[in-house]
PDB file of C-alpha atoms and ligand atoms in Angstrom:
ATOM      1  CA  MET A   1      26.291  77.630  88.174  1.00 50.00           C
ATOM      2  CA  ALA A   2      24.374  75.792  85.454  1.00 49.00           C
ATOM      3  CA  THR A   3      20.745  75.965  86.410  1.00 51.00           C
ATOM      4  CA  GLU A   4      19.137  75.022  83.105  1.00 69.00           C
ATOM      5  CA  ARG A   5      18.213  71.510  82.100  1.00 84.00           C
ATOM      6  CA  PRO A   6      20.856  69.579  80.195  1.00 85.00           C
ATOM      7  CA  SER A   7      20.864  69.993  76.439  1.00 91.00           C
ATOM      8  CA  PHE A   8      21.914  67.057  74.277  1.00 96.00           C
ATOM      9  CA  GLU A   9      20.811  65.117  71.202  1.00 96.00           C
ATOM     10  CA  LEU A  10      20.304  61.372  71.076  1.00 97.00           C
ATOM     11  CA  ALA A  11      21.364  59.947  67.694  1.00 98.00           C
ATOM     12  CA  LYS A  12      22.352  56.709  66.021  1.00 98.00           C
ATOM     13  CA  GLY A  13      26.071  56.174  65.631  1.00 98.00           C
ATOM     14  CA  ILE A  14      28.150  53.514  63.882  1.00 98.00           C
ATOM     15  CA  ASN A  15      26.377  50.131  63.588  1.00 98.00           C
ATOM     16  CA  GLY A  16      23.207  51.720  64.943  1.00 98.00           C
ATOM     17  CA  LEU A  17      24.672  52.177  68.426  1.00 98.00           C
ATOM     18  CA  ASP A  18      23.092  54.988  70.425  1.00 98.00           C
ATOM     19  CA  LYS A  19      25.170  58.078  70.924  1.00 98.00           C
ATOM     20  CA  ILE A  20      24.742  61.436  72.587  1.00 98.00           C
ATOM     21  CA  ILE A  21      25.840  64.618  70.848  1.00 98.00           C
ATOM     22  CA  LEU A  22      26.722  67.700  72.903  1.00 98.00           C
ATOM     23  CA  ARG A  23      26.988  71.028  71.097  1.00 96.00           C
ATOM     24  CA  GLU A  24      28.297  74.331  72.347  1.00 92.00           C
ATOM     25  CA  SER A  25      28.522  77.662  70.588  1.00 84.00           C
ATOM     26  CA  ARG A  26      30.968  78.127  67.702  1.00 82.00           C
ATOM     27  CA  ASN A  27      30.844  74.571  66.292  1.00 88.00           C
ATOM     28  CA  ARG A  28      32.248  72.902  69.364  1.00 96.00           C
ATOM     29  CA  SER A  29      30.919  69.410  69.987  1.00 97.00           C
ATOM     30  CA  ALA A  30      31.454  66.122  71.770  1.00 98.00           C
ATOM     31  CA  GLU A  31      29.999  62.654  71.254  1.00 98.00           C
ATOM     32  CA  VAL A  32      29.444  59.902  73.795  1.00 98.00           C
ATOM     33  CA  TYR A  33      28.379  56.347  72.969  1.00 98.00           C
ATOM     34  CA  LEU A  34      26.066  54.675  75.479  1.00 98.00           C
ATOM     35  CA  TYR A  35      28.129  51.585  74.660  1.00 98.00           C
ATOM     36  CA  GLY A  36      30.926  51.954  77.209  1.00 98.00           C
ATOM     37  CA  GLY A  37      29.826  55.440  78.326  1.00 98.00           C
ATOM     38  CA  HIS A  38      32.562  56.142  75.843  1.00 98.00           C
ATOM     39  CA  VAL A  39      33.479  59.634  74.613  1.00 98.00           C
ATOM     40  CA  THR A  40      34.516  59.162  70.966  1.00 98.00           C
ATOM     41  CA  SER A  41      34.768  62.739  69.764  1.00 98.00           C
ATOM     42  CA  TRP A  42      35.659  66.201  71.062  1.00 98.00           C
ATOM     43  CA  LYS A  43      35.880  68.989  68.505  1.00 98.00           C
ATOM     44  CA  ASN A  44      37.026  72.572  68.794  1.00 96.00           C
ATOM     45  CA  GLU A  45      35.531  75.699  67.185  1.00 94.00           C
ATOM     46  CA  ASN A  46      37.258  74.875  63.870  1.00 94.00           C
ATOM     47  CA  GLY A  47      35.669  71.453  63.814  1.00 95.00           C
ATOM     48  CA  GLU A  48      39.074  69.826  64.458  1.00 96.00           C
ATOM     49  CA  GLU A  49      38.992  66.474  66.248  1.00 98.00           C
ATOM     50  CA  LEU A  50      41.017  66.581  69.469  1.00 98.00           C
ATOM     51  CA  LEU A  51      40.742  62.908  70.427  1.00 98.00           C
ATOM     52  CA  HIS A  52      42.272  60.048  68.498  1.00 98.00           C
ATOM     53  CA  LEU A  53      39.909  57.346  67.307  1.00 98.00           C
ATOM     54  CA  SER A  54      41.637  54.303  65.826  1.00 98.00           C
ATOM     55  CA  SER A  55      41.357  53.996  62.049  1.00 96.00           C
ATOM     56  CA  LYS A  56      40.377  50.376  62.752  1.00 98.00           C
ATOM     57  CA  ALA A  57      38.064  50.970  65.738  1.00 98.00           C
ATOM     58  CA  VAL A  58      35.386  48.272  65.994  1.00 97.00           C
ATOM     59  CA  PHE A  59      31.983  49.506  67.113  1.00 98.00           C
ATOM     60  CA  LYS A  60      30.638  46.088  67.936  1.00 97.00           C
ATOM     61  CA  PRO A  61      30.030  44.766  71.458  1.00 97.00           C
ATOM     62  CA  PRO A  62      31.753  43.162  73.284  1.00 97.00           C
ATOM     63  CA  LYS A  63      34.904  44.695  71.761  1.00 98.00           C
ATOM     64  CA  PRO A  64      35.692  47.998  73.486  1.00 98.00           C
ATOM     65  CA  ILE A  65      36.030  51.010  71.193  1.00 98.00           C
ATOM     66  CA  ARG A  66      39.706  51.776  70.453  1.00 98.00           C
ATOM     67  CA  GLY A  67      40.317  55.503  70.909  1.00 98.00           C
ATOM     68  CA  GLY A  68      38.471  58.426  72.465  1.00 98.00           C
ATOM     69  CA  ILE A  69      38.080  57.980  76.231  1.00 99.00           C
ATOM     70  CA  PRO A  70      37.548  54.374  77.351  1.00 98.00           C
ATOM     71  CA  LEU A  71      36.636  54.046  81.034  1.00 98.00           C
ATOM     72  CA  CYS A  72      38.672  51.536  83.022  1.00 98.00           C
ATOM     73  CA  PHE A  73      36.566  50.293  85.948  1.00 98.00           C
ATOM     74  CA  PRO A  74      36.528  48.411  88.310  1.00 98.00           C
ATOM     75  CA  GLN A  75      40.047  47.395  87.342  1.00 98.00           C
ATOM     76  CA  PHE A  76      42.879  49.099  85.532  1.00 98.00           C
ATOM     77  CA  SER A  77      44.820  46.778  83.172  1.00 97.00           C
ATOM     78  CA  ASN A  78      45.449  43.393  84.851  1.00 96.00           C
ATOM     79  CA  PHE A  79      45.637  44.743  88.432  1.00 96.00           C
ATOM     80  CA  GLY A  80      43.165  42.029  89.500  1.00 95.00           C
ATOM     81  CA  THR A  81      41.338  38.996  88.206  1.00 95.00           C
ATOM     82  CA  LEU A  82      38.806  40.677  85.907  1.00 97.00           C
ATOM     83  CA  GLU A  83      39.138  41.206  82.157  1.00 96.00           C
ATOM     84  CA  SER A  84      41.785  43.801  81.311  1.00 97.00           C
ATOM     85  CA  HIS A  85      40.633  47.333  82.187  1.00 98.00           C
ATOM     86  CA  GLY A  86      37.410  45.991  83.758  1.00 98.00           C
ATOM     87  CA  PHE A  87      33.955  45.797  82.237  1.00 98.00           C
ATOM     88  CA  ALA A  88      32.553  49.365  82.295  1.00 98.00           C
ATOM     89  CA  ARG A  89      33.962  50.079  78.833  1.00 98.00           C
ATOM     90  CA  ASN A  90      31.944  47.360  77.170  1.00 97.00           C
ATOM     91  CA  ARG A  91      28.602  47.628  78.878  1.00 98.00           C
ATOM     92  CA  ILE A  92      25.589  49.563  77.686  1.00 98.00           C
ATOM     93  CA  TRP A  93      25.083  52.640  79.847  1.00 98.00           C
ATOM     94  CA  GLU A  94      21.812  54.536  80.274  1.00 98.00           C
ATOM     95  CA  VAL A  95      20.957  58.200  80.341  1.00 98.00           C
ATOM     96  CA  ASP A  96      20.397  59.134  83.983  1.00 97.00           C
ATOM     97  CA  ALA A  97      17.235  61.216  83.999  1.00 93.00           C
ATOM     98  CA  SER A  98      17.406  62.303  87.640  1.00 92.00           C
ATOM     99  CA  PRO A  99      20.986  62.363  88.902  1.00 95.00           C
ATOM    100  CA  PRO A 100      21.785  63.791  92.321  1.00 94.00           C
ATOM    101  CA  PRO A 101      22.787  67.457  91.970  1.00 92.00           C
ATOM    102  CA  LEU A 102      26.288  68.151  90.753  1.00 92.00           C
ATOM    103  CA  PRO A 103      27.471  71.740  91.066  1.00 83.00           C
ATOM    104  CA  THR A 104      29.313  73.154  88.066  1.00 80.00           C
ATOM    105  CA  ASN A 105      31.100  76.425  87.389  1.00 77.00           C
ATOM    106  CA  SER A 106      30.253  76.471  83.701  1.00 79.00           C
ATOM    107  CA  SER A 107      27.367  78.437  82.255  1.00 80.00           C
ATOM    108  CA  SER A 108      27.004  75.795  79.537  1.00 87.00           C
ATOM    109  CA  ASN A 109      24.084  73.391  79.622  1.00 91.00           C
ATOM    110  CA  ALA A 110      25.671  71.050  77.045  1.00 95.00           C
ATOM    111  CA  TYR A 111      25.983  68.024  79.282  1.00 96.00           C
ATOM    112  CA  VAL A 112      24.572  64.589  79.817  1.00 97.00           C
ATOM    113  CA  ASP A 113      24.389  62.314  82.845  1.00 97.00           C
ATOM    114  CA  LEU A 114      24.908  58.596  82.311  1.00 98.00           C
ATOM    115  CA  ILE A 115      24.616  55.675  84.681  1.00 98.00           C
ATOM    116  CA  LEU A 116      25.883  52.105  84.828  1.00 98.00           C
ATOM    117  CA  ARG A 117      24.624  49.484  87.253  1.00 98.00           C
ATOM    118  CA  PRO A 118      25.900  45.894  87.320  1.00 98.00           C
ATOM    119  CA  SER A 119      24.046  43.128  85.471  1.00 97.00           C
ATOM    120  CA  GLU A 120      23.526  39.654  86.956  1.00 97.00           C
ATOM    121  CA  ASP A 121      26.567  38.467  84.985  1.00 96.00           C
ATOM    122  CA  ASP A 122      28.687  41.374  86.233  1.00 97.00           C
ATOM    123  CA  LEU A 123      27.746  40.463  89.793  1.00 97.00           C
ATOM    124  CA  LYS A 124      29.030  36.932  89.217  1.00 96.00           C
ATOM    125  CA  ALA A 125      32.410  38.278  88.088  1.00 96.00           C
ATOM    126  CA  TRP A 126      32.558  41.119  90.632  1.00 98.00           C
ATOM    127  CA  PRO A 127      30.040  40.563  93.459  1.00 97.00           C
ATOM    128  CA  HIS A 128      29.381  44.191  94.338  1.00 98.00           C
ATOM    129  CA  ASN A 129      26.419  46.415  93.773  1.00 98.00           C
ATOM    130  CA  PHE A 130      27.355  49.859  92.580  1.00 98.00           C
ATOM    131  CA  GLU A 131      26.041  52.914  90.824  1.00 98.00           C
ATOM    132  CA  PHE A 132      28.525  54.519  88.466  1.00 98.00           C
ATOM    133  CA  ARG A 133      27.279  57.934  87.399  1.00 98.00           C
ATOM    134  CA  MET A 134      29.196  59.986  84.897  1.00 98.00           C
ATOM    135  CA  ARG A 135      28.505  63.497  83.686  1.00 97.00           C
ATOM    136  CA  VAL A 136      30.077  64.504  80.373  1.00 98.00           C
ATOM    137  CA  ALA A 137      30.015  68.275  79.913  1.00 97.00           C
ATOM    138  CA  LEU A 138      31.184  70.556  77.149  1.00 97.00           C
ATOM    139  CA  GLY A 139      31.949  73.921  78.727  1.00 95.00           C
ATOM    140  CA  SER A 140      31.493  77.390  77.329  1.00 92.00           C
ATOM    141  CA  GLU A 141      35.234  77.631  76.549  1.00 93.00           C
ATOM    142  CA  GLY A 142      35.197  74.269  74.768  1.00 95.00           C
ATOM    143  CA  GLU A 143      36.611  72.351  77.710  1.00 97.00           C
ATOM    144  CA  LEU A 144      35.473  68.754  78.131  1.00 98.00           C
ATOM    145  CA  THR A 145      34.756  67.596  81.671  1.00 97.00           C
ATOM    146  CA  LEU A 146      34.043  64.059  82.795  1.00 98.00           C
ATOM    147  CA  THR A 147      32.889  63.668  86.383  1.00 98.00           C
ATOM    148  CA  SER A 148      32.511  60.136  87.693  1.00 98.00           C
ATOM    149  CA  ARG A 149      30.648  59.335  90.874  1.00 98.00           C
ATOM    150  CA  ILE A 150      30.859  55.726  92.023  1.00 98.00           C
ATOM    151  CA  ARG A 151      28.730  54.606  94.952  1.00 98.00           C
ATOM    152  CA  ASN A 152      28.752  51.367  96.907  1.00 98.00           C
ATOM    153  CA  THR A 153      25.128  50.167  97.039  1.00 98.00           C
ATOM    154  CA  ASN A 154      25.899  46.764  98.572  1.00 97.00           C
ATOM    155  CA  SER A 155      23.183  45.632 100.963  1.00 96.00           C
ATOM    156  CA  ASP A 156      25.403  42.922 102.491  1.00 94.00           C
ATOM    157  CA  GLY A 157      27.474  45.466 104.417  1.00 95.00           C
ATOM    158  CA  LYS A 158      30.604  44.728 102.381  1.00 97.00           C
ATOM    159  CA  PRO A 159      33.078  47.334 101.200  1.00 98.00           C
ATOM    160  CA  PHE A 160      34.596  47.090  97.718  1.00 98.00           C
ATOM    161  CA  THR A 161      37.868  48.187  96.208  1.00 98.00           C
ATOM    162  CA  PHE A 162      38.596  49.291  92.646  1.00 98.00           C
ATOM    163  CA  THR A 163      41.144  50.898  90.378  1.00 98.00           C
ATOM    164  CA  PHE A 164      40.157  53.362  87.695  1.00 98.00           C
ATOM    165  CA  ALA A 165      41.358  55.297  84.648  1.00 98.00           C
ATOM    166  CA  TYR A 166      40.120  57.698  82.000  1.00 98.00           C
ATOM    167  CA  HIS A 167      42.149  56.086  79.192  1.00 98.00           C
ATOM    168  CA  THR A 168      42.223  59.241  77.039  1.00 99.00           C
ATOM    169  CA  TYR A 169      43.649  59.014  73.500  1.00 99.00           C
ATOM    170  CA  PHE A 170      44.730  62.527  72.448  1.00 98.00           C
ATOM    171  CA  SER A 171      45.116  63.330  68.774  1.00 98.00           C
ATOM    172  CA  VAL A 172      48.611  64.665  68.006  1.00 98.00           C
ATOM    173  CA  SER A 173      50.126  65.689  64.695  1.00 97.00           C
ATOM    174  CA  ASP A 174      53.408  63.770  65.102  1.00 97.00           C
ATOM    175  CA  ILE A 175      54.301  61.824  68.254  1.00 98.00           C
ATOM    176  CA  SER A 176      58.008  62.576  67.716  1.00 97.00           C
ATOM    177  CA  GLU A 177      57.246  66.282  68.139  1.00 95.00           C
ATOM    178  CA  VAL A 178      55.223  65.965  71.341  1.00 97.00           C
ATOM    179  CA  ARG A 179      56.286  66.740  74.909  1.00 96.00           C
ATOM    180  CA  VAL A 180      54.527  66.049  78.166  1.00 97.00           C
ATOM    181  CA  GLU A 181      55.167  68.432  81.040  1.00 96.00           C
ATOM    182  CA  GLY A 182      54.281  67.995  84.693  1.00 96.00           C
ATOM    183  CA  LEU A 183      55.574  64.467  85.263  1.00 97.00           C
ATOM    184  CA  GLU A 184      59.333  65.065  85.342  1.00 95.00           C
ATOM    185  CA  THR A 185      61.190  63.874  88.471  1.00 94.00           C
ATOM    186  CA  LEU A 186      58.250  61.665  89.513  1.00 97.00           C
ATOM    187  CA  ASP A 187      58.357  57.960  90.283  1.00 98.00           C
ATOM    188  CA  TYR A 188      56.752  55.603  87.783  1.00 98.00           C
ATOM    189  CA  LEU A 189      56.098  51.911  87.268  1.00 98.00           C
ATOM    190  CA  ASP A 190      57.343  50.778  83.867  1.00 98.00           C
ATOM    191  CA  ASN A 191      54.917  48.334  82.263  1.00 98.00           C
ATOM    192  CA  LEU A 192      57.635  47.332  79.809  1.00 98.00           C
ATOM    193  CA  THR A 193      59.843  45.973  82.640  1.00 97.00           C
ATOM    194  CA  ASN A 194      57.368  44.152  84.911  1.00 96.00           C
ATOM    195  CA  ARG A 195      56.278  47.375  86.559  1.00 98.00           C
ATOM    196  CA  GLU A 196      59.682  48.036  88.029  1.00 98.00           C
ATOM    197  CA  ARG A 197      59.796  51.376  89.830  1.00 98.00           C
ATOM    198  CA  PHE A 198      61.980  54.176  88.430  1.00 97.00           C
ATOM    199  CA  THR A 199      62.305  57.910  88.878  1.00 97.00           C
ATOM    200  CA  GLU A 200      61.831  60.086  85.797  1.00 95.00           C
ATOM    201  CA  GLN A 201      64.955  62.028  84.946  1.00 90.00           C
ATOM    202  CA  GLY A 202      65.587  65.075  82.846  1.00 74.00           C
ATOM    203  CA  ASP A 203      63.184  67.542  81.379  1.00 82.00           C
ATOM    204  CA  ALA A 204      59.908  67.041  79.628  1.00 89.00           C
ATOM    205  CA  ILE A 205      58.915  63.585  78.462  1.00 96.00           C
ATOM    206  CA  THR A 206      59.408  62.998  74.736  1.00 97.00           C
ATOM    207  CA  PHE A 207      58.766  59.929  72.596  1.00 97.00           C
ATOM    208  CA  GLU A 208      60.998  57.827  70.391  1.00 97.00           C
ATOM    209  CA  SER A 209      59.929  54.263  71.233  1.00 98.00           C
ATOM    210  CA  GLU A 210      57.176  52.268  72.951  1.00 98.00           C
ATOM    211  CA  THR A 211      56.181  53.899  76.241  1.00 98.00           C
ATOM    212  CA  ASP A 212      53.884  52.452  78.902  1.00 98.00           C
ATOM    213  CA  LYS A 213      54.403  54.053  82.312  1.00 98.00           C
ATOM    214  CA  ILE A 214      52.269  54.598  85.393  1.00 98.00           C
ATOM    215  CA  TYR A 215      53.387  57.865  87.019  1.00 98.00           C
ATOM    216  CA  LEU A 216      52.594  57.966  90.723  1.00 98.00           C
ATOM    217  CA  SER A 217      51.262  60.805  92.881  1.00 97.00           C
ATOM    218  CA  THR A 218      51.104  63.233  89.988  1.00 98.00           C
ATOM    219  CA  PRO A 219      50.123  66.911  90.093  1.00 97.00           C
ATOM    220  CA  ALA A 220      46.605  68.090  89.328  1.00 98.00           C
ATOM    221  CA  LYS A 221      47.701  69.584  85.974  1.00 98.00           C
ATOM    222  CA  ILE A 222      49.618  67.984  83.113  1.00 97.00           C
ATOM    223  CA  ALA A 223      50.350  69.612  79.746  1.00 97.00           C
ATOM    224  CA  ILE A 224      50.777  67.902  76.380  1.00 97.00           C
ATOM    225  CA  LEU A 225      52.522  70.135  73.872  1.00 97.00           C
ATOM    226  CA  ASP A 226      52.016  69.456  70.198  1.00 97.00           C
ATOM    227  CA  HIS A 227      54.812  71.409  68.567  1.00 93.00           C
ATOM    228  CA  GLU A 228      53.631  70.976  64.981  1.00 93.00           C
ATOM    229  CA  LYS A 229      50.015  71.944  65.694  1.00 95.00           C
ATOM    230  CA  LYS A 230      51.103  74.684  68.098  1.00 95.00           C
ATOM    231  CA  ARG A 231      48.490  73.309  70.453  1.00 97.00           C
ATOM    232  CA  THR A 232      48.687  72.481  74.143  1.00 97.00           C
ATOM    233  CA  PHE A 233      46.289  70.117  75.834  1.00 98.00           C
ATOM    234  CA  VAL A 234      45.874  70.822  79.508  1.00 98.00           C
ATOM    235  CA  VAL A 235      44.715  67.916  81.645  1.00 98.00           C
ATOM    236  CA  ARG A 236      43.268  68.901  85.013  1.00 98.00           C
ATOM    237  CA  LYS A 237      42.297  66.133  87.362  1.00 98.00           C
ATOM    238  CA  ASP A 238      40.858  65.681  90.792  1.00 98.00           C
ATOM    239  CA  GLY A 239      40.619  62.504  92.875  1.00 98.00           C
ATOM    240  CA  LEU A 240      42.981  60.728  90.470  1.00 98.00           C
ATOM    241  CA  ALA A 241      46.497  60.562  91.872  1.00 98.00           C
ATOM    242  CA  ASP A 242      48.211  58.681  89.047  1.00 98.00           C
ATOM    243  CA  ALA A 243      48.773  59.281  85.346  1.00 98.00           C
ATOM    244  CA  VAL A 244      49.478  56.640  82.720  1.00 98.00           C
ATOM    245  CA  VAL A 245      51.391  57.582  79.580  1.00 98.00           C
ATOM    246  CA  TRP A 246      51.104  55.109  76.704  1.00 98.00           C
ATOM    247  CA  ASN A 247      52.156  54.928  73.103  1.00 98.00           C
ATOM    248  CA  PRO A 248      52.519  51.458  71.562  1.00 98.00           C
ATOM    249  CA  TRP A 249      54.925  52.553  68.785  1.00 98.00           C
ATOM    250  CA  ASP A 250      55.337  50.515  65.593  1.00 98.00           C
ATOM    251  CA  LYS A 251      55.982  46.880  66.599  1.00 98.00           C
ATOM    252  CA  ARG A 252      53.414  46.650  69.363  1.00 98.00           C
ATOM    253  CA  SER A 253      50.820  48.455  67.222  1.00 98.00           C
ATOM    254  CA  LYS A 254      50.966  45.585  64.746  1.00 97.00           C
ATOM    255  CA  THR A 255      49.856  43.185  67.500  1.00 98.00           C
ATOM    256  CA  ILE A 256      46.725  45.242  68.277  1.00 98.00           C
ATOM    257  CA  SER A 257      44.113  44.171  65.734  1.00 98.00           C
ATOM    258  CA  ASP A 258      41.909  47.259  66.021  1.00 98.00           C
ATOM    259  CA  LEU A 259      44.741  49.803  65.799  1.00 98.00           C
ATOM    260  CA  GLY A 260      46.014  50.929  62.403  1.00 97.00           C
ATOM    261  CA  ASP A 261      49.744  50.363  61.805  1.00 97.00           C
ATOM    262  CA  GLU A 262      50.389  54.096  61.518  1.00 97.00           C
ATOM    263  CA  ASP A 263      47.984  55.289  64.210  1.00 98.00           C
ATOM    264  CA  TYR A 264      50.661  55.436  66.882  1.00 98.00           C
ATOM    265  CA  LYS A 265      52.207  58.423  65.109  1.00 98.00           C
ATOM    266  CA  HIS A 266      49.081  60.472  65.710  1.00 98.00           C
ATOM    267  CA  MET A 267      48.003  59.429  69.197  1.00 98.00           C
ATOM    268  CA  LEU A 268      49.147  59.707  72.772  1.00 98.00           C
ATOM    269  CA  CYS A 269      47.364  58.314  75.794  1.00 98.00           C
ATOM    270  CA  VAL A 270      47.674  60.366  78.967  1.00 98.00           C
ATOM    271  CA  GLU A 271      45.326  58.761  81.457  1.00 98.00           C
ATOM    272  CA  ALA A 272      44.171  60.260  84.748  1.00 98.00           C
ATOM    273  CA  ALA A 273      43.979  57.244  87.036  1.00 98.00           C
ATOM    274  CA  ALA A 274      43.750  55.789  90.547  1.00 98.00           C
ATOM    275  CA  ILE A 275      45.987  52.716  90.494  1.00 98.00           C
ATOM    276  CA  GLU A 276      48.729  52.636  93.113  1.00 98.00           C
ATOM    277  CA  ARG A 277      46.281  53.307  95.934  1.00 98.00           C
ATOM    278  CA  PRO A 278      43.031  51.559  94.994  1.00 98.00           C
ATOM    279  CA  ILE A 279      39.805  53.198  96.179  1.00 98.00           C
ATOM    280  CA  THR A 280      37.812  51.437  98.897  1.00 98.00           C
ATOM    281  CA  LEU A 281      34.165  52.332  99.515  1.00 98.00           C
ATOM    282  CA  LYS A 282      31.973  51.122 102.354  1.00 98.00           C
ATOM    283  CA  PRO A 283      28.243  50.699 101.660  1.00 98.00           C
ATOM    284  CA  GLY A 284      26.695  54.114 101.127  1.00 98.00           C
ATOM    285  CA  GLU A 285      30.025  55.788 100.379  1.00 98.00           C
ATOM    286  CA  GLU A 286      30.734  57.569  97.115  1.00 98.00           C
ATOM    287  CA  TRP A 287      33.969  58.413  95.294  1.00 98.00           C
ATOM    288  CA  LYS A 288      34.338  61.239  92.800  1.00 98.00           C
ATOM    289  CA  GLY A 289      36.983  61.492  90.065  1.00 98.00           C
ATOM    290  CA  ARG A 290      37.024  64.487  87.761  1.00 98.00           C
ATOM    291  CA  LEU A 291      38.862  65.054  84.495  1.00 98.00           C
ATOM    292  CA  GLU A 292      38.887  68.369  82.651  1.00 98.00           C
ATOM    293  CA  LEU A 293      40.508  68.645  79.239  1.00 98.00           C
ATOM    294  CA  SER A 294      41.178  71.870  77.409  1.00 98.00           C
ATOM    295  CA  ALA A 295      43.048  72.608  74.211  1.00 97.00           C
ATOM    296  CA  VAL A 296      44.717  75.999  73.931  1.00 96.00           C
ATOM    297  CA  PRO A 297      46.913  77.457  71.223  1.00 93.00           C
ATOM    298  CA  SER A 298      50.547  77.267  72.315  1.00 87.00           C
ATOM    299  CA  SER A 299      50.741  80.978  71.487  1.00 64.00           C
ATOM    300  CA  TYR A 300      48.533  81.237  74.574  1.00 51.00           C
ATOM    301  CA  SER A 301      51.831  81.142  76.461  1.00 46.00           C
ATOM    302  CA  SER A 302      53.247  84.204  74.699  1.00 40.00           C
ATOM    303  CA  GLY A 303      54.197  82.569  71.412  1.00 41.00           C
ATOM    304  CA  GLN A 304      56.458  80.077  73.121  1.00 47.00           C
ATOM    305  CA  LEU A 305      55.832  76.418  73.740  1.00 47.00           C
ATOM    306  CA  ASP A 306      56.239  77.145  77.386  1.00 54.00           C
ATOM    307  CA  PRO A 307      54.169  74.677  79.381  1.00 55.00           C
ATOM    308  CA  LYS A 308      55.233  76.092  82.731  1.00 59.00           C
ATOM    309  CA  LYS A 309      53.113  79.139  81.973  1.00 58.00           C
ATOM    310  CA  VAL A 310      50.183  76.895  81.129  1.00 57.00           C
ATOM    311  CA  LEU A 311      50.716  74.819  84.227  1.00 63.00           C
ATOM    312  CA  GLU A 312      51.044  77.767  86.539  1.00 59.00           C
TER     313      GLU A 312
HETATM  314  O1  LIG B   1      47.022  52.203  79.729  1.00 80.63           O
HETATM  315  C1  LIG B   1      48.038  51.539  79.093  1.00 80.63           C
HETATM  316  C2  LIG B   1      47.598  50.120  78.811  1.00 80.63           C
HETATM  317  O2  LIG B   1      47.264  49.465  80.000  1.00 80.63           O
HETATM  318  C3  LIG B   1      48.715  49.427  78.033  1.00 80.63           C
HETATM  319  O3  LIG B   1      49.430  48.512  78.799  1.00 80.63           O
HETATM  320  C4  LIG B   1      48.037  48.876  76.803  1.00 80.63           C
HETATM  321  O4  LIG B   1      47.811  47.545  76.809  1.00 80.63           O
HETATM  322  C5  LIG B   1      46.806  49.746  76.704  1.00 80.63           C
HETATM  323  O5  LIG B   1      46.435  50.114  77.992  1.00 80.63           O
HETATM  324  C6  LIG B   1      45.625  49.257  75.889  1.00 80.63           C
HETATM  325  O6  LIG B   1      44.866  48.280  76.517  1.00 80.63           O
HETATM  326  P1  LIG B   1      43.664  47.619  75.762  1.00 80.63           P
HETATM  327  O7  LIG B   1      43.083  46.607  76.710  1.00 80.63           O
HETATM  328  O8  LIG B   1      42.681  48.699  75.409  1.00 80.63           O
HETATM  329  O9  LIG B   1      44.231  46.983  74.509  1.00 80.63           O
END
């Protein structure tokens, strides 16, 4: 259990925006912008960046930052009447100096607690009082954990309902050489065909064209195998039933102004999410959604790119 006080640095990032830097032993680090409560960097002991940040990312409100880990709340995509992916990703968050206790298994004290509360304007668009607390922690093994706690603080007795995603952009060496394991045989909604429902066939998921799928009722662990880098990302999630897999590929990339034309080759979004069954909270109730990311050498599974061993 971490008993020490959190250890982080507050610094100025791009365009003078405030950012938090977390450092762990052996060069490992992570960066979080208060703008969006947005993790923009996660580096391993060799200083290698593990998240993809768009080569054309715009660090200028109100444009959300393209890459890293945007937070989709209170709405995923256009599942509702709000702006796409909700407003949490383009609001200024604050450091939460006295969060309610949150037990952790890590001995690391490289973490920060952030909080978002709605502004008057937010309340006009979405008339619900909430407290969205998020802890970003860099563990002693280099794992990155994001724990979100969302509480209904309405005083009018009304419940509210939301959808949510950690829209994580992983950095991969070559998208054509990447496989995702853990989602095979599951049902998904295909965003490219009006969210028609299909069942995934075959083995691991590989990529050779635009992909935008919402996998439903997914397991707690998903592996992303980067053959060229001999690296496996392991996504562990809790409270987040669904998983979105997105790569815009070449044509669609050209329609996204803040994404470089070639970026799609080096990124893959695998997003722990709650979409199919939105979360409803009564006043006073709190929801928790946890994401843990680790990056392990694929040799970790005895020299083979064998995700089953990682997933077991
Ligand atoms: O999570 C996949 C997705 O919803 C795609 O449909 C795609 O539009 C992507 O997110 C990016 O959305 P954004 O609003 O950041 O351009």
